[in-house]
Coordinates of C-alpha atoms in Angstrom, one line a residue:
M189 CA -35.2 -35.8 31.1
S190 CA -35.4 -32.4 29.4
M191 CA -37.7 -29.3 29.8
I192 CA -39.4 -28.1 26.7
T193 CA -39.6 -24.3 27.1
E194 CA -41.0 -23.5 23.6
R195 CA -44.2 -24.8 22.1
P196 CA -43.2 -27.2 19.3
D197 CA -44.9 -26.8 15.8
Q198 CA -48.0 -28.8 15.0
G199 CA -47.2 -32.3 13.9
R200 CA -43.6 -32.0 15.0
S201 CA -42.0 -34.3 17.7
P202 CA -41.8 -32.5 20.9
G203 CA -38.2 -33.3 21.3
L204 CA -37.4 -31.5 17.9
L205 CA -37.4 -27.9 18.2
P206 CA -37.7 -25.8 14.8
A207 CA -34.7 -23.5 13.8
P208 CA -35.3 -19.8 14.1
R209 CA -36.8 -18.5 11.0
A210 CA -34.6 -15.4 11.0
A211 CA -31.4 -17.5 11.2
E212 CA -31.0 -18.3 7.3
P213 CA -31.4 -14.8 6.4
A214 CA -29.0 -13.6 9.1
R215 CA -26.6 -16.2 7.8
R216 CA -26.9 -14.9 4.3
R217 CA -26.2 -11.4 5.5
R218 CA -23.2 -12.6 7.2
D219 CA -21.9 -14.7 4.2
V220 CA -22.6 -11.6 1.7
G221 CA -20.6 -9.3 4.3
A222 CA -17.9 -11.8 4.6
V223 CA -17.6 -12.0 0.7
I224 CA -17.5 -8.3 0.4
R225 CA -14.7 -7.9 3.2
A226 CA -12.7 -10.3 1.4
Y227 CA -12.8 -8.7 -1.9
V228 CA -12.0 -5.4 -0.2
S229 CA -9.1 -7.0 1.5
L230 CA -7.8 -8.0 -1.9
T231 CA -7.3 -4.3 -2.8
K232 CA -5.1 -3.6 0.4
P233 CA -7.1 -0.6 1.2
R234 CA -4.2 0.8 3.4
I235 CA -2.0 1.1 0.4
V236 CA -4.9 2.6 -1.6
E237 CA -5.2 5.2 1.1
L238 CA -1.5 6.2 1.1
L239 CA -1.4 6.5 -2.5
L240 CA -4.3 9.0 -2.4
V241 CA -2.7 11.0 0.3
T242 CA 0.1 11.8 -2.2
T243 CA -2.0 12.3 -5.2
V244 CA -4.4 15.0 -4.4
P245 CA -1.6 17.3 -3.0
A246 CA 0.2 16.8 -6.2
M247 CA -2.8 17.8 -8.1
M248 CA -3.5 20.9 -6.1
L249 CA 0.2 22.0 -6.6
A250 CA -0.1 21.3 -10.4
A251 CA -3.2 23.3 -10.3
G252 CA -1.9 26.2 -8.2
G253 CA -5.0 25.7 -6.0
W254 CA -7.9 23.5 -6.2
P255 CA -8.1 21.6 -9.5
D256 CA -11.5 20.8 -11.2
L257 CA -13.5 18.8 -8.6
W258 CA -14.7 16.4 -11.2
L259 CA -11.2 15.8 -12.4
V260 CA -10.1 15.2 -8.9
A261 CA -13.1 12.7 -8.4
V262 CA -12.1 10.7 -11.6
V263 CA -8.4 10.4 -10.5
L264 CA -9.5 9.4 -7.0
V265 CA -11.8 6.8 -8.3
G266 CA -9.4 5.8 -11.2
G267 CA -6.6 5.7 -9.0
S268 CA -8.1 3.7 -6.2
L269 CA -9.3 1.1 -8.8
A270 CA -5.9 1.0 -10.3
A271 CA -4.3 0.4 -6.9
G272 CA -6.8 -2.1 -5.9
A273 CA -6.3 -4.0 -9.2
A274 CA -2.6 -4.1 -8.9
S275 CA -3.1 -5.2 -5.2
A276 CA -5.6 -7.9 -6.1
L277 CA -3.4 -9.4 -8.9
N278 CA -0.4 -9.3 -6.7
C279 CA -2.5 -11.5 -4.2
Y280 CA -3.2 -13.8 -7.1
I281 CA 0.3 -14.1 -8.1
D282 CA 1.7 -14.4 -4.7
R283 CA -0.8 -16.9 -3.2
D284 CA 1.8 -19.6 -3.0
I285 CA 4.2 -17.4 -0.8
D286 CA 1.3 -15.8 1.1
Q287 CA 0.3 -19.1 2.6
L288 CA 3.9 -19.5 4.0
M289 CA 4.1 -16.3 5.8
R290 CA 2.7 -15.4 9.1
R291 CA 2.0 -11.8 8.1
T292 CA 0.0 -12.9 4.9
K293 CA -1.6 -16.3 5.6
R294 CA -4.7 -14.9 6.5
R295 CA -5.3 -12.8 3.2
P296 CA -8.3 -14.0 1.2
L297 CA -6.5 -16.5 -1.0
P298 CA -4.6 -18.3 1.6
A299 CA -7.6 -18.3 3.9
H300 CA -9.7 -19.7 0.8
D301 CA -12.1 -16.8 1.3
V302 CA -11.9 -16.2 -2.4
T303 CA -10.9 -18.6 -5.2
P304 CA -7.7 -17.8 -7.4
R305 CA -9.9 -17.4 -10.5
S306 CA -12.1 -14.9 -8.8
A307 CA -9.3 -13.0 -7.6
L308 CA -7.7 -13.0 -11.0
V309 CA -10.8 -11.8 -12.7
F310 CA -11.6 -9.3 -10.0
G311 CA -8.2 -7.6 -10.5
L312 CA -8.4 -7.7 -14.3
V313 CA -11.9 -6.1 -14.1
L314 CA -10.7 -3.4 -11.8
A315 CA -7.8 -2.6 -14.0
T316 CA -9.9 -2.4 -17.2
I317 CA -12.2 -0.1 -15.4
S318 CA -9.6 2.2 -14.1
V319 CA -7.8 2.5 -17.3
V320 CA -10.9 3.2 -19.2
L321 CA -12.0 5.9 -16.8
M322 CA -8.8 7.7 -17.0
G323 CA -8.7 7.4 -20.7
A324 CA -12.1 8.8 -21.1
F325 CA -11.7 11.8 -18.6
T326 CA -8.2 12.5 -18.3
N327 CA -5.3 12.3 -21.0
W328 CA -3.1 10.0 -22.6
L329 CA -0.2 10.7 -20.3
A330 CA -2.0 10.0 -17.0
T331 CA -3.8 7.1 -18.6
A332 CA -0.5 5.5 -20.0
M333 CA 1.0 5.9 -16.5
T334 CA -1.9 4.3 -14.9
A335 CA -1.8 1.3 -17.1
G336 CA 2.0 1.1 -16.8
S337 CA 1.9 1.3 -13.0
I338 CA -0.3 -1.7 -12.9
F339 CA 1.7 -3.7 -15.4
Y340 CA 5.0 -2.8 -13.7
Y341 CA 3.9 -3.8 -10.2
D342 CA 2.3 -7.0 -11.0
V343 CA 4.6 -8.1 -13.9
V344 CA 8.0 -6.5 -13.5
Y345 CA 7.9 -6.3 -9.6
T346 CA 6.0 -9.1 -8.3
L347 CA 6.5 -11.7 -11.1
W348 CA 10.2 -11.0 -11.6
L349 CA 12.0 -8.6 -9.3
K350 CA 10.4 -9.7 -6.0
R351 CA 11.5 -13.3 -6.2
R352 CA 15.0 -12.9 -7.9
T353 CA 16.8 -9.9 -6.6
P354 CA 17.3 -7.9 -3.1
A355 CA 17.0 -4.7 -5.2
N356 CA 13.2 -5.6 -5.7
T357 CA 12.3 -2.7 -3.1
F358 CA 14.5 -0.2 -5.0
W359 CA 13.1 -0.9 -8.4
G360 CA 9.6 -1.6 -7.0
G361 CA 9.5 2.1 -5.7
I362 CA 8.8 3.3 -9.2
C363 CA 5.4 2.3 -9.2
G364 CA 4.8 3.1 -5.5
A365 CA 5.7 6.7 -6.4
A366 CA 3.9 6.9 -9.7
P367 CA 0.6 8.2 -8.2
V368 CA 2.4 11.6 -7.6
L369 CA 3.1 11.9 -11.4
I370 CA -0.3 10.5 -12.5
G371 CA -2.1 13.2 -10.5
W372 CA 0.3 15.9 -11.8
A373 CA -0.2 14.8 -15.3
A374 CA -3.9 14.6 -15.0
V375 CA -4.0 18.2 -14.3
T376 CA -1.3 19.5 -16.7
G377 CA -0.8 16.9 -19.5
S378 CA 2.9 17.0 -18.5
I379 CA 5.4 16.8 -15.6
A380 CA 7.2 19.7 -14.1
P381 CA 10.4 19.4 -12.1
L382 CA 8.7 20.1 -8.8
G383 CA 6.4 16.9 -9.7
W384 CA 9.6 15.0 -10.3
A385 CA 11.0 16.2 -7.0
L386 CA 8.0 14.9 -5.2
F387 CA 8.1 11.7 -7.0
A388 CA 11.8 11.2 -5.7
V389 CA 10.6 11.8 -2.0
V390 CA 8.2 9.1 -2.2
F391 CA 10.6 6.9 -4.1
F392 CA 13.3 7.2 -1.6
W393 CA 10.9 7.1 1.3
Q394 CA 10.0 3.4 0.3
M395 CA 13.4 1.9 1.0
P396 CA 13.6 2.7 4.7
H397 CA 9.8 2.2 5.0
F398 CA 10.0 -1.4 3.6
Y399 CA 13.3 -2.4 5.0
A400 CA 11.9 -1.8 8.3
L401 CA 8.9 -4.1 7.6
A402 CA 11.4 -6.6 6.1
I403 CA 13.3 -6.6 9.4
K404 CA 10.4 -7.3 11.3
Y405 CA 9.4 -10.2 9.2
K406 CA 12.9 -11.4 8.1
D407 CA 11.9 -15.1 9.2
D408 CA 8.6 -14.9 7.1
Y409 CA 10.5 -13.7 3.9
A410 CA 13.1 -16.4 4.5
R411 CA 10.5 -19.0 4.8
A412 CA 8.9 -18.0 1.5
G413 CA 12.3 -17.8 -0.3
I414 CA 12.0 -14.1 -1.0
P415 CA 15.3 -12.3 -1.2
M416 CA 14.4 -9.1 0.7
L417 CA 17.6 -7.3 1.5
P418 CA 17.6 -8.1 5.5
V419 CA 17.4 -11.8 4.5
V420 CA 20.2 -12.0 2.0
R421 CA 22.4 -9.2 3.2
S422 CA 24.3 -8.3 6.6
A423 CA 22.7 -6.1 8.9
G424 CA 25.5 -3.6 8.2
R425 CA 24.5 -3.5 4.6
V426 CA 20.7 -3.1 5.6
N427 CA 21.5 -0.2 8.1
A428 CA 23.6 1.7 5.5
E429 CA 20.8 1.7 3.0
I430 CA 18.3 2.8 5.5
L431 CA 20.4 5.8 6.4
I432 CA 21.4 6.5 2.8
F433 CA 18.0 6.4 1.4
T434 CA 16.7 8.4 4.5
V435 CA 19.1 11.2 3.6
L436 CA 18.2 11.0 0.0
M437 CA 14.5 11.3 0.8
L438 CA 15.2 14.4 3.0
A439 CA 17.4 15.9 0.3
A440 CA 14.6 15.3 -2.3
S441 CA 12.1 17.0 0.1
L442 CA 14.3 20.0 0.4
A443 CA 15.1 20.2 -3.2
A444 CA 11.4 20.6 -3.9
W445 CA 11.1 23.6 -1.7
P446 CA 12.6 26.2 -4.1
L447 CA 11.0 24.6 -7.1
G448 CA 7.6 26.4 -6.0
L449 CA 6.7 25.6 -2.5
G450 CA 6.6 28.1 0.5
P451 CA 7.9 28.4 3.9
I452 CA 5.0 26.1 5.4
Y453 CA 6.2 23.1 3.2
G454 CA 10.0 24.0 4.0
V455 CA 9.6 24.1 7.7
T456 CA 7.5 21.0 7.7
A457 CA 9.9 18.9 5.4
I458 CA 12.8 20.0 7.6
V459 CA 11.2 19.1 11.0
S460 CA 9.6 16.0 9.8
G461 CA 12.5 14.9 7.9
L462 CA 14.8 15.1 10.9
I463 CA 12.4 13.2 13.0
F464 CA 12.4 10.6 10.3
L465 CA 16.3 10.6 10.3
S466 CA 16.6 10.4 14.0
E467 CA 14.2 7.3 14.0
A468 CA 16.4 5.7 11.3
V469 CA 19.6 6.5 13.4
R470 CA 18.0 5.0 16.5
L471 CA 17.0 1.9 14.7
V472 CA 20.7 1.5 13.1
G473 CA 22.1 2.3 16.7
R474 CA 20.0 -0.4 18.4
S475 CA 21.3 -3.0 15.6
R476 CA 24.9 -2.0 16.1
R477 CA 24.5 -2.3 19.9
G478 CA 22.8 -5.7 19.7
E479 CA 19.5 -4.4 21.1
P480 CA 16.1 -5.1 20.2
L481 CA 15.6 -3.4 17.0
K482 CA 12.0 -2.3 17.2
P483 CA 11.7 -1.6 13.4
M484 CA 8.1 -0.9 13.5
R485 CA 8.7 2.4 15.3
L486 CA 10.1 3.6 12.0
F487 CA 7.8 1.8 9.8
H488 CA 4.8 3.7 11.5
W489 CA 6.4 6.9 11.7
S490 CA 7.0 6.7 7.9
Y491 CA 3.4 6.8 7.3
T492 CA 2.9 9.7 9.5
Y493 CA 5.8 11.4 7.8
L494 CA 4.4 11.1 4.4
T495 CA 1.1 12.3 5.5
I496 CA 2.4 15.4 7.2
L497 CA 4.6 16.3 4.4
F498 CA 1.9 16.1 1.6
I499 CA -0.6 18.0 3.8
A500 CA 2.0 20.7 3.9
V501 CA 2.1 20.5 0.0
A502 CA -1.5 21.0 -0.2
V503 CA -1.7 23.7 2.3
D504 CA 1.1 25.6 0.4
A505 CA -0.8 25.1 -2.9
L506 CA -3.8 26.9 -1.4
I507 CA -1.9 29.9 -0.1

């Protein structure tokens, strides 16, 4: 026996209760929300956020203060779309290996939240809009570097370098540091030595940053057949490169100081850089002693370091 607690509709069997009328609209809202979240996930928002952290301070420094706010808005939107396009196309290209790795198997394509064709079209549309926007409102140099960065990341790095050489992180660092130059070029139409120095900071930063991540997910990369340095080289080689590139990053940050930055930046570069170096030394020390590595300590600090350093760039630009 069962107790009927709701009055049935007229003419309907008492044992069959109607579905709530609001269920279908609510389901549609959830479906739309899930689709939007999936497409946003394709753009890898954390990467977009990081690129913008370096771009705006570079623009401020190039302008000697606040650049034209319309130009900042254009570069922010164009740069975000370009980074999102590159990431979406990267997801399309890497869909075969993403499904093999625990770190990436929940991305929209391995999870079948977005079809490969849709991801490809989405990435190409974002890329087109970003380049057109930059071309219409900035200059040829910033536009060319925007288009070149998308091409380099997806064709040179993702299709070629990533799957063929352990030097993939090194050469891939070029497009990762490009937003500094794009922001500078958008303001001045050229790139000064200080812009190149900041580019070098971000370029060298990427090696210890990504090596730490690759150590954490070494088995994942090995399963997918990706020759990341920790997968195909000894721990000693990885440790050496982490230290070398951390020192080069610190040296590049200090080299930028006399090129047009003030004491706020200088002190920040020294203190934050030495903390970064100490974290790298700790990671290497744990590796040599055979202790648990805890590579994500260095990985997470690397984000904090870059944010702090470029905030100092922005502050010095305003003083």
